[in-house]
Amino acid sequence: MSEQPYVIDVMISAKAIAARIEELCEEITGEFGDTDKLVVVGLLRGSFVFIADLVRELDLPIEVDFLEASSYGDGMESSREVRILKDLRGAIEGRDVLVVEDIVDTGHTLNHVISLLNSRKPARLKSIALLDKPSRREVDFRADWIGFEIPDEFVVGYGIDFAQRNRNLPHIGKVRFN
Ligand code: 5GP
Ligand code: MG
Ligand code: MG
């Protein structure tokens, strides 16, 4: 599939992403302003650029942890069975937690991760996704904060890959096959 020629059209510029992150961080700071220390959990690998920009804009005491759940493999089809490939390093019982995801698509991944983390009894558990494709939803799930709602297009860049490529694009682009 990755051998097929494709071009990437800009969908959301780096500047638009940065501006939206500023707005989101004001809201998050409003919610967690009283926290001792917020545990910011990035879902690997797609959220690594987003979480890096997000935490630098957050004026709160934080810790960073990562969790990896299986989703797409290297293809473009979602797998509905969610597996935890790498769990958190730290305990979250009694802690304030913010889960950071790249895209909510069918909703299975974040729905599963949030249930799992909830079972560990955090004090507060919220989620943020840079992108949301509501038209693709298969389970009733909504992140607490969303960067941008997008149509049902396959996107790359800003940490998000196509067969492990294009993660280093500074913007969100949409893949178009020639
Ligand atoms: P869900 O379980 O919500 O269907 O899947 C969410 C995950 O699927 C995202 O975190 C992301 O890894 C992957 N995904 C969904 N849409 C896209 C897309 O347009 N491009 C890429 N590269 N991955 C996507
Ligand atoms: Mg993901
Ligand atoms: Mg992927």
Coordinates of C-alpha atoms and ligand atoms in Angstrom, one line a residue:
M1 CA 0.0 0.0 0.0
S2 CA 2.8 2.4 0.9
E3 CA 4.3 1.7 -2.5
Q4 CA 1.4 3.3 -4.2
P5 CA 2.2 7.0 -5.1
Y6 CA 0.4 9.6 -3.1
V7 CA 0.5 13.3 -2.3
I8 CA -0.2 15.0 0.9
D9 CA -2.4 18.1 0.9
V10 CA -2.3 20.5 3.9
M11 CA -5.5 20.2 6.0
I12 CA -4.5 22.0 9.2
S13 CA -1.4 24.3 9.2
A14 CA 1.2 24.2 12.0
K15 CA 0.2 27.8 12.9
A16 CA -3.5 26.8 13.3
I17 CA -2.5 23.8 15.5
A18 CA -0.3 26.1 17.7
A19 CA -3.2 28.6 18.1
R20 CA -5.6 25.9 19.0
I21 CA -3.3 24.4 21.6
E22 CA -3.1 27.8 23.3
E23 CA -6.9 27.8 23.6
L24 CA -7.1 24.2 24.8
C25 CA -4.4 24.8 27.5
E26 CA -6.3 27.7 28.9
E27 CA -9.3 25.4 29.3
I28 CA -7.2 22.5 30.7
T29 CA -5.6 24.9 33.2
G30 CA -9.1 26.0 34.3
E31 CA -10.0 22.4 35.0
F32 CA -6.8 21.3 36.7
G33 CA -5.7 24.6 38.2
D34 CA -5.8 23.2 41.7
T35 CA -3.9 20.0 41.0
D36 CA -0.9 18.8 43.0
K37 CA 0.6 17.3 40.0
L38 CA -1.1 16.3 36.8
V39 CA -0.1 13.0 35.1
V40 CA -0.2 13.7 31.4
V41 CA -0.4 10.3 29.6
G42 CA 0.5 10.2 25.9
L43 CA -0.8 7.3 23.8
L44 CA 2.1 6.1 21.7
R45 CA 3.1 6.6 19.0
G46 CA 0.8 9.1 17.3
S47 CA 0.5 11.6 20.1
F48 CA 4.2 12.2 20.7
V49 CA 4.3 15.6 18.9
F50 CA 1.0 16.8 20.3
I51 CA 1.9 16.0 23.9
A52 CA 5.3 17.7 23.5
D53 CA 3.6 20.9 22.3
L54 CA 0.8 20.6 24.8
V55 CA 2.9 20.2 28.0
R56 CA 5.1 23.2 27.1
E57 CA 2.0 25.3 26.8
L58 CA 0.5 24.0 30.2
D59 CA 1.3 26.2 33.2
L60 CA 0.7 23.4 35.7
P61 CA 2.9 21.0 37.7
I62 CA 3.0 17.8 35.6
E63 CA 4.4 14.4 35.2
V64 CA 4.5 12.6 31.8
D65 CA 3.9 8.9 31.2
F66 CA 3.1 6.9 28.1
L67 CA 0.9 4.0 27.2
E68 CA 0.8 2.1 23.9
A69 CA -2.4 0.5 22.7
S70 CA -2.7 -1.4 19.4
S71 CA -4.9 0.1 16.8
Y72 CA -4.1 0.2 13.1
G73 CA -1.0 -1.9 12.6
D74 CA 0.5 -0.6 9.4
G75 CA -2.7 -0.4 7.4
M76 CA -5.6 2.0 7.1
E77 CA -8.2 -0.3 8.7
S78 CA -9.0 0.0 12.4
S79 CA -8.8 -3.1 14.5
R80 CA -11.7 -3.2 16.9
E81 CA -9.8 -5.3 19.4
V82 CA -7.7 -3.1 21.6
R83 CA -4.6 -4.5 23.3
I84 CA -2.2 -2.8 25.7
L85 CA 1.3 -3.1 24.3
K86 CA 3.0 -0.9 26.8
D87 CA 1.4 0.1 30.1
L88 CA 2.1 3.1 32.3
R89 CA 5.2 3.2 34.4
G90 CA 3.5 4.9 37.3
A91 CA 0.4 4.2 39.5
I92 CA -2.5 6.7 39.0
E93 CA -4.7 5.9 42.0
G94 CA -5.8 9.1 43.5
R95 CA -4.0 11.2 40.9
D96 CA -5.3 13.7 38.3
V97 CA -4.8 12.3 34.9
L98 CA -5.1 13.7 31.3
V99 CA -4.9 11.2 28.5
V100 CA -3.6 12.7 25.2
E101 CA -4.6 11.0 21.9
D102 CA -3.9 11.9 18.3
I103 CA -7.2 10.9 16.7
V104 CA -10.6 9.6 17.8
D105 CA -11.9 7.6 14.9
T106 CA -14.2 4.6 15.7
G107 CA -13.7 5.4 19.4
H108 CA -12.6 1.9 20.4
T109 CA -9.1 2.8 21.4
L110 CA -9.8 5.7 23.7
N111 CA -12.9 4.1 25.1
H112 CA -11.0 1.1 26.1
V113 CA -8.0 3.0 27.5
I114 CA -10.3 5.3 29.6
S115 CA -12.2 2.3 31.1
L116 CA -8.9 0.6 31.9
L117 CA -7.5 3.7 33.6
N118 CA -10.8 4.4 35.4
S119 CA -10.6 1.0 37.0
R120 CA -7.3 2.2 38.7
K121 CA -9.3 4.9 40.6
P122 CA -7.7 8.1 39.6
A123 CA -9.0 11.3 41.3
R124 CA -9.9 12.9 38.0
L125 CA -9.5 11.4 34.5
K126 CA -9.9 13.5 31.4
S127 CA -9.0 13.1 27.8
I128 CA -7.9 15.2 24.9
A129 CA -7.6 14.4 21.2
L130 CA -6.1 16.6 18.6
L131 CA -8.5 15.3 15.9
D132 CA -12.0 13.8 16.0
K133 CA -13.8 12.1 13.1
P134 CA -17.3 11.9 14.6
S135 CA -18.8 10.4 11.4
R136 CA -16.7 7.2 12.0
R137 CA -17.8 6.5 15.5
E138 CA -18.8 3.0 16.5
V139 CA -18.9 3.4 20.2
D140 CA -20.5 6.2 22.2
F141 CA -17.3 8.1 23.2
R142 CA -16.3 11.7 23.3
A143 CA -13.0 13.2 24.5
D144 CA -13.3 16.0 27.0
W145 CA -11.3 18.3 24.7
I146 CA -11.0 18.1 20.9
G147 CA -8.6 20.2 18.8
F148 CA -10.3 19.9 15.5
E149 CA -13.3 17.9 14.1
I150 CA -12.4 16.6 10.7
P151 CA -14.2 14.7 7.9
D152 CA -13.6 11.0 7.1
E153 CA -10.2 11.5 5.5
F154 CA -6.9 9.6 6.1
V155 CA -4.5 12.1 7.7
V156 CA -0.8 12.2 8.4
G157 CA 1.8 14.5 10.0
Y158 CA 2.3 16.1 13.4
G159 CA 3.2 12.7 14.8
I160 CA 0.6 10.7 12.8
D161 CA 1.9 8.2 10.3
F162 CA 1.1 6.4 7.1
A163 CA 2.9 3.0 7.4
Q164 CA 5.3 4.7 9.8
R165 CA 6.2 7.5 7.5
N166 CA 5.3 11.3 7.5
R167 CA 5.2 11.6 11.3
N168 CA 7.7 14.5 11.0
L169 CA 5.5 16.8 8.9
P170 CA 4.8 20.0 10.9
H171 CA 1.2 20.2 9.8
I172 CA -1.8 17.8 9.5
G173 CA -2.1 16.6 5.9
K174 CA -4.6 14.5 4.0
V175 CA -3.4 11.6 1.9
R176 CA -4.5 11.7 -1.7
F177 CA -3.7 8.8 -4.0
N178 CA -2.8 9.6 -7.6
Ligands
5GP1 P1 -10.1 4.2 16.9 O1 -9.9 3.1 17.9 O2 -10.8 5.5 17.5 O3 -10.8 3.8 15.7 O4 -8.7 4.6 16.4 C1 -7.9 5.6 16.8 C2 -6.6 5.4 16.2 O5 -6.6 5.0 14.9 C3 -5.9 6.7 16.3 O6 -5.2 7.0 17.5 C4 -4.9 6.6 15.1 O7 -3.7 5.9 15.6 C5 -5.6 5.7 14.1 N1 -6.2 6.5 13.1 C6 -7.5 6.9 13.0 N2 -7.7 7.7 11.9 C7 -6.4 7.8 11.3 C8 -5.9 8.5 10.2 O8 -6.6 9.3 9.5 N3 -4.6 8.4 10.0 C9 -3.8 7.6 10.7 N4 -2.5 7.6 10.4 N5 -4.2 7.0 11.8 C10 -5.5 7.1 12.1
MG2 MG -3.4 6.5 18.1
MG3 MG -0.7 4.4 13.4

